PDB file of C-alpha atoms in Angstrom:
ATOM      1  CA  MET B   1    -105.855-181.116 -82.507  1.00  0.00           C
ATOM      2  CA  SER B   2    -109.003-179.196 -83.551  1.00  0.00           C
ATOM      3  CA  LEU B   3    -111.419-176.792 -81.801  1.00  0.00           C
ATOM      4  CA  THR B   4    -115.023-176.895 -82.924  1.00  0.00           C
ATOM      5  CA  PHE B   5    -117.440-173.937 -82.520  1.00  0.00           C
ATOM      6  CA  PHE B   6    -121.135-174.258 -83.090  1.00  0.00           C
ATOM      7  CA  GLY B   7    -123.997-171.858 -82.783  1.00  0.00           C
ATOM      8  CA  ASP B   8    -127.338-171.670 -80.967  1.00  0.00           C
ATOM      9  CA  THR B   9    -127.769-174.699 -78.765  1.00  0.00           C
ATOM     10  CA  ILE B  10    -130.944-175.635 -76.950  1.00  0.00           C
ATOM     11  CA  LEU B  11    -130.862-178.821 -74.933  1.00  0.00           C
ATOM     12  CA  ASP B  12    -134.259-179.099 -73.423  1.00  0.00           C
ATOM     13  CA  LYS B  13    -133.691-182.760 -72.788  1.00  0.00           C
ATOM     14  CA  PRO B  14    -130.729-185.220 -73.149  1.00  0.00           C
ATOM     15  CA  TYR B  15    -130.133-185.902 -76.949  1.00  0.00           C
ATOM     16  CA  THR B  16    -128.279-188.832 -78.600  1.00  0.00           C
ATOM     17  CA  ILE B  17    -125.856-187.435 -81.058  1.00  0.00           C
ATOM     18  CA  GLU B  18    -123.510-189.331 -83.361  1.00  0.00           C
ATOM     19  CA  LEU B  19    -120.857-186.600 -83.480  1.00  0.00           C
ATOM     20  CA  ASP B  20    -117.829-186.697 -81.236  1.00  0.00           C
ATOM     21  CA  PHE B  21    -116.141-183.400 -80.709  1.00  0.00           C
ATOM     22  CA  GLU B  22    -113.122-183.631 -78.595  1.00  0.00           C
ATOM     23  CA  HIS B  23    -112.849-179.892 -77.930  1.00  0.00           C
ATOM     24  CA  PHE B  24    -115.893-177.662 -78.484  1.00  0.00           C
ATOM     25  CA  ILE B  25    -117.462-174.301 -77.661  1.00  0.00           C
ATOM     26  CA  PHE B  26    -121.052-173.301 -78.254  1.00  0.00           C
ATOM     27  CA  ASN B  27    -123.650-170.564 -77.801  1.00  0.00           C
ATOM     28  CA  LEU B  28    -125.866-171.536 -74.865  1.00  0.00           C
ATOM     29  CA  GLU B  29    -129.068-170.034 -76.309  1.00  0.00           C
ATOM     30  CA  THR B  30    -131.228-170.472 -73.208  1.00  0.00           C
ATOM     31  CA  PRO B  31    -131.002-169.943 -69.523  1.00  0.00           C
ATOM     32  CA  LEU B  32    -130.601-173.172 -67.511  1.00  0.00           C
ATOM     33  CA  SER B  33    -133.626-172.351 -65.422  1.00  0.00           C
ATOM     34  CA  CYS B  34    -137.252-171.370 -66.111  1.00  0.00           C
ATOM     35  CA  ASP B  35    -137.583-169.625 -62.684  1.00  0.00           C
ATOM     36  CA  GLY B  36    -138.239-165.932 -62.787  1.00  0.00           C
ATOM     37  CA  ILE B  37    -140.424-163.449 -64.627  1.00  0.00           C
ATOM     38  CA  PRO B  38    -140.702-164.053 -68.402  1.00  0.00           C
ATOM     39  CA  ALA B  39    -139.627-161.031 -70.492  1.00  0.00           C
ATOM     40  CA  LEU B  40    -142.485-159.069 -72.070  1.00  0.00           C
ATOM     41  CA  ASN B  41    -143.200-158.880 -75.812  1.00  0.00           C
ATOM     42  CA  LYS B  42    -140.847-161.656 -76.966  1.00  0.00           C
ATOM     43  CA  VAL B  43    -140.724-165.450 -77.345  1.00  0.00           C
ATOM     44  CA  ASN B  44    -139.191-166.711 -74.133  1.00  0.00           C
ATOM     45  CA  ILE B  45    -137.251-170.017 -74.068  1.00  0.00           C
ATOM     46  CA  CYS B  46    -135.496-171.856 -71.338  1.00  0.00           C
ATOM     47  CA  GLN B  47    -134.280-175.210 -70.113  1.00  0.00           C
ATOM     48  CA  LYS B  48    -135.344-176.520 -66.753  1.00  0.00           C
ATOM     49  CA  GLU B  49    -131.901-178.062 -66.195  1.00  0.00           C
ATOM     50  CA  SER B  50    -128.655-178.673 -68.015  1.00  0.00           C
ATOM     51  CA  HIS B  51    -128.400-181.571 -70.365  1.00  0.00           C
ATOM     52  CA  ILE B  52    -124.941-180.611 -71.665  1.00  0.00           C
ATOM     53  CA  GLN B  53    -122.960-183.503 -70.192  1.00  0.00           C
ATOM     54  CA  ALA B  54    -125.701-186.063 -70.929  1.00  0.00           C
ATOM     55  CA  THR B  55    -125.843-185.065 -74.524  1.00  0.00           C
ATOM     56  CA  PHE B  56    -122.139-184.722 -75.328  1.00  0.00           C
ATOM     57  CA  GLY B  57    -120.697-187.073 -72.741  1.00  0.00           C
ATOM     58  CA  LYS B  58    -118.307-184.353 -71.616  1.00  0.00           C
ATOM     59  CA  VAL B  59    -118.323-180.626 -70.884  1.00  0.00           C
ATOM     60  CA  PRO B  60    -117.389-177.985 -73.460  1.00  0.00           C
ATOM     61  CA  LEU B  61    -114.245-175.857 -73.131  1.00  0.00           C
ATOM     62  CA  ALA B  62    -116.622-172.922 -72.651  1.00  0.00           C
ATOM     63  CA  VAL B  63    -120.025-171.600 -73.654  1.00  0.00           C
ATOM     64  CA  SER B  64    -121.115-168.140 -74.826  1.00  0.00           C
ATOM     65  CA  MET B  65    -124.073-166.514 -73.170  1.00  0.00           C
ATOM     66  CA  ALA B  66    -124.080-163.456 -75.442  1.00  0.00           C
ATOM     67  CA  ASN B  67    -127.461-163.900 -77.058  1.00  0.00           C
ATOM     68  CA  ASN B  68    -130.992-162.653 -77.182  1.00  0.00           C
ATOM     69  CA  HIS B  69    -132.436-165.338 -74.815  1.00  0.00           C
ATOM     70  CA  VAL B  70    -130.054-165.416 -71.897  1.00  0.00           C
ATOM     71  CA  MET B  71    -132.223-162.987 -69.941  1.00  0.00           C
ATOM     72  CA  ASP B  72    -135.656-164.348 -71.011  1.00  0.00           C
ATOM     73  CA  PHE B  73    -136.515-165.160 -67.391  1.00  0.00           C
ATOM     74  CA  GLY B  74    -134.644-162.292 -65.729  1.00  0.00           C
ATOM     75  CA  GLU B  75    -131.930-162.137 -63.145  1.00  0.00           C
ATOM     76  CA  GLU B  76    -133.194-165.143 -61.191  1.00  0.00           C
ATOM     77  CA  ALA B  77    -132.824-167.618 -64.059  1.00  0.00           C
ATOM     78  CA  PHE B  78    -129.581-165.925 -65.202  1.00  0.00           C
ATOM     79  CA  ALA B  79    -128.038-166.393 -61.662  1.00  0.00           C
ATOM     80  CA  LYS B  80    -129.128-170.010 -61.613  1.00  0.00           C
ATOM     81  CA  THR B  81    -127.580-170.533 -65.084  1.00  0.00           C
ATOM     82  CA  LYS B  82    -124.269-169.206 -63.856  1.00  0.00           C
ATOM     83  CA  THR B  83    -124.415-171.391 -60.729  1.00  0.00           C
ATOM     84  CA  SER B  84    -125.237-174.493 -62.828  1.00  0.00           C
ATOM     85  CA  LEU B  85    -122.346-173.772 -65.228  1.00  0.00           C
ATOM     86  CA  GLU B  86    -119.932-173.246 -62.338  1.00  0.00           C
ATOM     87  CA  LYS B  87    -120.991-176.523 -60.729  1.00  0.00           C
ATOM     88  CA  GLN B  88    -120.318-178.314 -63.985  1.00  0.00           C
ATOM     89  CA  ASN B  89    -116.947-176.591 -64.365  1.00  0.00           C
ATOM     90  CA  ILE B  90    -118.010-174.947 -67.600  1.00  0.00           C
ATOM     91  CA  PRO B  91    -116.427-171.550 -68.234  1.00  0.00           C
ATOM     92  CA  TYR B  92    -118.709-168.968 -69.805  1.00  0.00           C
ATOM     93  CA  PHE B  93    -118.365-165.611 -71.447  1.00  0.00           C
ATOM     94  CA  GLY B  94    -120.391-162.883 -73.008  1.00  0.00           C
ATOM     95  CA  ALA B  95    -122.756-162.193 -70.081  1.00  0.00           C
ATOM     96  CA  GLY B  96    -122.476-160.915 -66.596  1.00  0.00           C
ATOM     97  CA  LEU B  97    -121.811-157.586 -64.914  1.00  0.00           C
ATOM     98  CA  LYS B  98    -120.604-154.524 -66.783  1.00  0.00           C
ATOM     99  CA  GLY B  99    -117.761-153.996 -64.307  1.00  0.00           C
ATOM    100  CA  GLU B 100    -116.540-157.520 -65.255  1.00  0.00           C
ATOM    101  CA  ASN B 101    -116.816-156.628 -68.932  1.00  0.00           C
ATOM    102  CA  PHE B 102    -119.601-159.205 -69.142  1.00  0.00           C
ATOM    103  CA  ASN B 103    -117.075-162.076 -68.363  1.00  0.00           C
ATOM    104  CA  ASN B 104    -114.952-161.118 -71.434  1.00  0.00           C
ATOM    105  CA  PRO B 105    -112.509-162.366 -72.191  1.00  0.00           C
ATOM    106  CA  GLN B 106    -112.736-165.921 -70.981  1.00  0.00           C
ATOM    107  CA  ILE B 107    -109.197-167.305 -71.069  1.00  0.00           C
ATOM    108  CA  ILE B 108    -108.845-171.051 -71.751  1.00  0.00           C
ATOM    109  CA  LYS B 109    -105.975-173.390 -72.261  1.00  0.00           C
ATOM    110  CA  PHE B 110    -106.190-175.368 -75.469  1.00  0.00           C
ATOM    111  CA  GLY B 111    -103.238-177.704 -75.955  1.00  0.00           C
ATOM    112  CA  ASP B 112    -100.143-175.566 -75.682  1.00  0.00           C
ATOM    113  CA  LYS B 113    -102.072-172.414 -76.554  1.00  0.00           C
ATOM    114  CA  THR B 114    -103.880-169.804 -74.548  1.00  0.00           C
ATOM    115  CA  VAL B 115    -107.117-168.563 -76.205  1.00  0.00           C
ATOM    116  CA  GLY B 116    -109.232-165.522 -75.216  1.00  0.00           C
ATOM    117  CA  LEU B 117    -112.989-165.759 -75.968  1.00  0.00           C
ATOM    118  CA  CYS B 118    -115.272-162.747 -76.195  1.00  0.00           C
ATOM    119  CA  GLY B 119    -118.967-162.670 -76.823  1.00  0.00           C
ATOM    120  CA  TYR B 120    -121.179-159.639 -77.376  1.00  0.00           C
ATOM    121  CA  CYS B 121    -124.885-159.196 -78.139  1.00  0.00           C
ATOM    122  CA  CYS B 122    -126.264-156.213 -79.989  1.00  0.00           C
ATOM    123  CA  PRO B 123    -128.780-154.196 -77.819  1.00  0.00           C
ATOM    124  CA  SER B 124    -131.231-154.355 -80.786  1.00  0.00           C
ATOM    125  CA  ALA B 125    -131.615-158.126 -80.062  1.00  0.00           C
ATOM    126  CA  HIS B 126    -133.220-157.199 -76.715  1.00  0.00           C
ATOM    127  CA  PRO B 127    -131.355-159.571 -74.515  1.00  0.00           C
TER     128      PRO B 127
END
């Protein structure tokens, strides 16, 4: 049994992929909403909706939101992103409230193991 991690993932539409990952985790590089106020003085990216399941045919074990684009459209898009992930039963980590340690760690079961996932973004990335 293997666990695959991959980096910055932007799914602005459903994609056809020829890879089949049984268990995977990735960095969700964009908010799953374009609603809100775009951040000033940076390139802002977003997805109007989630295409995770349509692209992969399944949901990941978790996604990281610790990156420089998660807040590109402010709290409104961030809240909609969290709601979308929760509706899809996709655990997330690396972003949230300070009192919740930004949803770190996210504890997942993987086979007979328990894995803790943490994600952090350097303030210099201007998330």
